[in-house]
XYZ file of C-alpha atoms in Angstrom:
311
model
C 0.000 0.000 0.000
C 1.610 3.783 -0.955
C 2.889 5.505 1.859
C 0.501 8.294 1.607
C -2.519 5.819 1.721
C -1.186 4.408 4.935
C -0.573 7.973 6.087
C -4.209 8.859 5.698
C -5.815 6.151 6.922
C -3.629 6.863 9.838
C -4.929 10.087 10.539
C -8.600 9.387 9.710
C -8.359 6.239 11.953
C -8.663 8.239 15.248
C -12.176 9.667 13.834
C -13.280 6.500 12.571
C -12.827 4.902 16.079
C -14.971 8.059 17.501
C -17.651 7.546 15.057
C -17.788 3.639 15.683
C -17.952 4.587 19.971
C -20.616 7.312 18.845
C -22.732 5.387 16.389
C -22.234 1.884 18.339
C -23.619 -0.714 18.336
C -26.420 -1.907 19.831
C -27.069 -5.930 22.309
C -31.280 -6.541 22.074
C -31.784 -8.670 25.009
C -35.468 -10.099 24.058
C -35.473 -8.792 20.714
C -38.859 -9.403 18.865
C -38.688 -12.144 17.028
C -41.321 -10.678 14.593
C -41.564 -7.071 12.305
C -44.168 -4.683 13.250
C -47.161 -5.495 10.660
C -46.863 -1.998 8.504
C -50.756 -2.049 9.673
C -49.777 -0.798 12.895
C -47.394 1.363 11.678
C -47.792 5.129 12.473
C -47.091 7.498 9.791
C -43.946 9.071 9.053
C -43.650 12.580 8.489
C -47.322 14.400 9.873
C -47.411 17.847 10.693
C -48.161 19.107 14.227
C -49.030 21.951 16.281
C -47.669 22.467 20.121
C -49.651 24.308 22.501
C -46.901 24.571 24.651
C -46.687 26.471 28.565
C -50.302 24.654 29.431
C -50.711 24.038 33.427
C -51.374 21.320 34.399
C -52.065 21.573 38.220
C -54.881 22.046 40.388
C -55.375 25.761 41.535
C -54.023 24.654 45.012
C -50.851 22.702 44.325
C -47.473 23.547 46.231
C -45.931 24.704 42.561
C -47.801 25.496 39.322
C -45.785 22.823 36.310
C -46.527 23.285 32.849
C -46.469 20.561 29.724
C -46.218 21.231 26.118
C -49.271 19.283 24.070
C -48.208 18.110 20.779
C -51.014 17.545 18.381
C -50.506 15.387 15.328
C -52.054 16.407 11.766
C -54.478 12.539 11.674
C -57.798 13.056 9.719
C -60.960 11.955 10.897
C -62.336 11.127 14.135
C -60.286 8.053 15.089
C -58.557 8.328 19.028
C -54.532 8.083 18.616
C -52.169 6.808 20.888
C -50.418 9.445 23.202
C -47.144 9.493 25.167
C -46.243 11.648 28.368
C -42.359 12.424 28.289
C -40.710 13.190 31.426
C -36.844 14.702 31.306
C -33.461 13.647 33.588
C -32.125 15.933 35.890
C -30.991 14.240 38.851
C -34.462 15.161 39.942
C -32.723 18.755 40.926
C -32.927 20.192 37.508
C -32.868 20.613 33.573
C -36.348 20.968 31.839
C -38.920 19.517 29.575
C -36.631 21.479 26.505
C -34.611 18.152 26.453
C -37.321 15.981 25.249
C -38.607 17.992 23.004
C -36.602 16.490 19.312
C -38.228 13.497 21.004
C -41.645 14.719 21.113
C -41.155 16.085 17.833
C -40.386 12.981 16.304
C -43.012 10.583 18.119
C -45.588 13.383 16.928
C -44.827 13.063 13.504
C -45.124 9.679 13.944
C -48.793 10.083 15.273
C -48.521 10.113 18.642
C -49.926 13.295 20.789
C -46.900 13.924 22.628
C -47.813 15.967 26.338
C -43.978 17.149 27.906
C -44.583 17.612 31.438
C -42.504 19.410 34.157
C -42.009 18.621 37.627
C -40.863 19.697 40.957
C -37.644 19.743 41.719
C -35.176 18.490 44.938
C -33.911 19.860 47.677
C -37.292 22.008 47.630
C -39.354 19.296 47.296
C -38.532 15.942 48.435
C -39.811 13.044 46.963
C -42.550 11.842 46.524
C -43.363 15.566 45.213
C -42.067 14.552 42.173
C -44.315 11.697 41.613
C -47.382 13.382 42.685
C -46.627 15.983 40.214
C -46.738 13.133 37.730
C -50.229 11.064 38.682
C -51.381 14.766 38.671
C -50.295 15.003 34.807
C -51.142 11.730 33.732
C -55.047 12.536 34.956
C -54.999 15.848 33.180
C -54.021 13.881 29.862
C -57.316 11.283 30.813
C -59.591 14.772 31.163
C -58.803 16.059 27.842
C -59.113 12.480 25.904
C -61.641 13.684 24.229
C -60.380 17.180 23.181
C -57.120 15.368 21.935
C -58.659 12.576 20.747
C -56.550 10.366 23.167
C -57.321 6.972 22.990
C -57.194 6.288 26.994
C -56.282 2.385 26.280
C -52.837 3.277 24.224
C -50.867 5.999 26.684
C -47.347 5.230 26.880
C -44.894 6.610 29.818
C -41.499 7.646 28.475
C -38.591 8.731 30.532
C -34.472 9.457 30.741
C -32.554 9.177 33.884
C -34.886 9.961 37.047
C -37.801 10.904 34.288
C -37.060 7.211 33.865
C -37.164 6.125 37.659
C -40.203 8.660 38.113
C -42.296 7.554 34.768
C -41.641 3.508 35.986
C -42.631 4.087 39.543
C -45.725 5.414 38.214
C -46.398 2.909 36.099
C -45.693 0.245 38.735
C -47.588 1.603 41.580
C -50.462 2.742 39.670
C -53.843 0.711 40.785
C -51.850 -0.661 43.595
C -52.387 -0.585 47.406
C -48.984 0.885 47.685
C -49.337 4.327 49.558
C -47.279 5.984 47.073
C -50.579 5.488 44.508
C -53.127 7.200 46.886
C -54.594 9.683 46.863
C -53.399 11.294 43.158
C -53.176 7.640 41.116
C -55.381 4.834 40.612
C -55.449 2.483 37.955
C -56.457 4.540 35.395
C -53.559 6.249 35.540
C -51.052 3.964 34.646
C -49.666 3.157 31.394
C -50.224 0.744 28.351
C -46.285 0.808 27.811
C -43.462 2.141 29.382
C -40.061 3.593 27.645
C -37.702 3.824 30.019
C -33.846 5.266 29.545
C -31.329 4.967 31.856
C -33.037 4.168 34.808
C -32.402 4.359 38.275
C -34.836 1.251 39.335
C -33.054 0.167 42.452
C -32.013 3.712 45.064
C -30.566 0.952 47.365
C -27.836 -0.019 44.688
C -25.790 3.397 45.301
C -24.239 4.738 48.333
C -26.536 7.996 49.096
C -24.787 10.760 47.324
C -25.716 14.060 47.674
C -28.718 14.016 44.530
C -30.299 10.974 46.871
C -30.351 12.743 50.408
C -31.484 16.011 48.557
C -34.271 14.115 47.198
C -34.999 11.439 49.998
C -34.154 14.281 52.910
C -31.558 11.947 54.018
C -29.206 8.344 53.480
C -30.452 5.292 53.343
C -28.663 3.955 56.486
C -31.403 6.688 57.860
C -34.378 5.576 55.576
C -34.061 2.227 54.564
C -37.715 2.127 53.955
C -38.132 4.960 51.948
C -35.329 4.351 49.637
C -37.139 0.811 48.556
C -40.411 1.997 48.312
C -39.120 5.274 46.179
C -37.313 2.419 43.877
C -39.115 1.092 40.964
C -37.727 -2.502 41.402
C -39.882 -2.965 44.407
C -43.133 -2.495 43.326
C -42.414 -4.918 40.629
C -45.679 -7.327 39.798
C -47.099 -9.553 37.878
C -49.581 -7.242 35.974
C -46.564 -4.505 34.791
C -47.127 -2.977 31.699
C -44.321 -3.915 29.372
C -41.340 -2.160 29.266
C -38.613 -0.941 26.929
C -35.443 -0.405 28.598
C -32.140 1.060 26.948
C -28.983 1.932 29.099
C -25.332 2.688 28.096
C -23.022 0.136 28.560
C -20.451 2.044 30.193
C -22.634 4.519 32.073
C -20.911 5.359 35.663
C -23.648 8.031 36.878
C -26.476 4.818 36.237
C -24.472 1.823 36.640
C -25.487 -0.840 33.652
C -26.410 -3.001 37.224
C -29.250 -1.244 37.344
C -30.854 -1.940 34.059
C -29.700 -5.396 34.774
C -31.739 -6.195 38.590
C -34.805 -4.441 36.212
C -34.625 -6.765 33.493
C -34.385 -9.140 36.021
C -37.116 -8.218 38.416
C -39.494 -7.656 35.406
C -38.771 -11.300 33.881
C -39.368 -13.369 37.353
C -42.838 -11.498 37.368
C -43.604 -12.855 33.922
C -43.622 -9.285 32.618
C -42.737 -8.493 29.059
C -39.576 -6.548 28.744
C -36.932 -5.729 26.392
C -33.316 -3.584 26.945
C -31.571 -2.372 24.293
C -27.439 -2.292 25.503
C -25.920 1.254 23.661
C -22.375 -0.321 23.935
C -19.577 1.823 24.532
C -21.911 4.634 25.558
C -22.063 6.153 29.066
C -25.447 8.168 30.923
C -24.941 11.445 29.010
C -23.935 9.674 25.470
C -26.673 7.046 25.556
C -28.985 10.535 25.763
C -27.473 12.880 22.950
C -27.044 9.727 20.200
C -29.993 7.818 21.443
C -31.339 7.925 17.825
C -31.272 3.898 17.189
C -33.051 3.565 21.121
C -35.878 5.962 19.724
C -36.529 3.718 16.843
C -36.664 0.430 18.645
C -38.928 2.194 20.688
C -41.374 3.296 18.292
C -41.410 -0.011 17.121
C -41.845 -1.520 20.886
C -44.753 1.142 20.616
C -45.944 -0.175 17.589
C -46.127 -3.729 18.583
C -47.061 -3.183 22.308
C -50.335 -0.354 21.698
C -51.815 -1.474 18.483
C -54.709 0.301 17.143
C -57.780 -1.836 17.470
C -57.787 -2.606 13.821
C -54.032 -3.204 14.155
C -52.852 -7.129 14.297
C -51.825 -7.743 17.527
């Protein structure tokens, strides 16, 4: 090979490696062993409106939050699946902004899309946050109609503690857990959860400064409260199904995590999938989370068919 070949390929080798740890590749633990039937396929490229800065609260909550309804371009009367997308933050910040190319893409895809906020830690200790949440989920079941929501196909998604917040929700929802009274019930659950980088287990860390901010203390002091705050413990045999997707070599979320989920899920005889972004860590998995998104939509697809979908 000419010298000057080898000396190119020399310098374009350190950007090729970058490219191959940013594009990755992906590990489908319980991949579908089927295509999504292009009958439940949602379209492609719809236009949308946003009515965006809409509160969602009650007159008398601690905090008014705000979501951001997006509204897919679908003729006729038919009801269309919705999604409620909840952002990362280390439950002490960041805003709804993050999800929105999400939202923008699951709307074209027919989805209404509602971006919620919540409260944030050390103001408001947990369970604030999830109350915030069972609040929004029953604002999206009181304008069904006006969004033409189908209330049987509303999917949770989250990143990061959205994650642990949407699948806590999900998993205590109709429940005689405490954490579901008085604000959830079972209709306010979800058909199918998405679920990013998830902090399922609080007990699997040692209380850092994020987890006594939002627990008001360690869990050598709360032992309780960190396992019922933890997804993994409410796991049961009537979950909803669950997408999971986690970087590989995420140190703020350790991959153990998504691991004692998949886990927990499975001995319940739940349905669950987790997509492994190799080579990615927490922040990564987020910004090129492109191929996650569309195994997702196709989880979607496949998990919240329209009734004249095959199942």
């Amino acid at each position: 090979m000419p010298t000057r070949v080898m000396k190119s390929l020399g310098r374009l080798l350190p950007a090729l490696l970058v490219c191959a740890l940013i594009s990755g590749c992906t590990t489908y633990i319980n991949a579908p062993d089927r295509d999504v039937p292009e009958t439940a396929r949602q379209p492609h490229d719809l236009d949308y409106r946003v009515v965006e800065d809409q509160t969602y609260t009650p007159p008398d909550w601690p905090k008014p939050l705000q979501a951001d309804v997006y509204l897919p371009d679908t003729e006729g009367e038919a009801r269309r699946p919705a999604v409620m997308m909840v952002h990362g933050g280390g439950w002490e910040g960041r805003s709804r902004d993050d999800m929105t190319p999400i939202a923008e893409r699951f709307v074209r895809r027919g989805y209404v899309v509602v971006n919620v906020s919540y409260r944030f830690a050390p103001a408001y200790r947990f369970p604030a946050q999830l109350r915030d949440l069972q609040v929004a989920r029953r604002w999206i079941n009181a304008h069904a109609d006006q969004w033409r929501v189908d209330p049987q196909r509303i999917a949770g998604f989250g990143y990061s503690s959205g994650a642990h917040l949407v699948s806590l929700l999900a998993l205590v929802a109709g429940t005689d857990s405490e954490l579901d009274a008085p604000y959830g019930g079972s209709d306010s659950g979800f058909a199918a959860v998405v679920s990013g980088g998830t902090p399922a287990d609080l007990r699997l860390w040692d209380s850092g400064r994020l987890l006594i901010q939002l627990m008001n203390g360690t869990e050598a002091e709360r032992p309780t409260a960190y396992a019922e705050a933890s997804p993994i413990f409410h796991v049961h045999p009537d979950a909803p199904p669950f997408f999971l997707f986690h970087g590989s070599w995420d140190d703020l979320v350790p991959p153990e995590q998504a691991e004692a989920f998949l886990q927990a899920l499975e001995n319940e005889g739940n349905h669950v999938e987790l997509l492994w972004m190799n080579g990615r860590g927490h922040i990564t998995t987020f910004l090129f989370r492109g191929s996650a998104e569309s195994a997702a939509l196709d989880f979607l697809a496949r998990e919240m068919p329209a009734s004249n979908s095959s199942p």
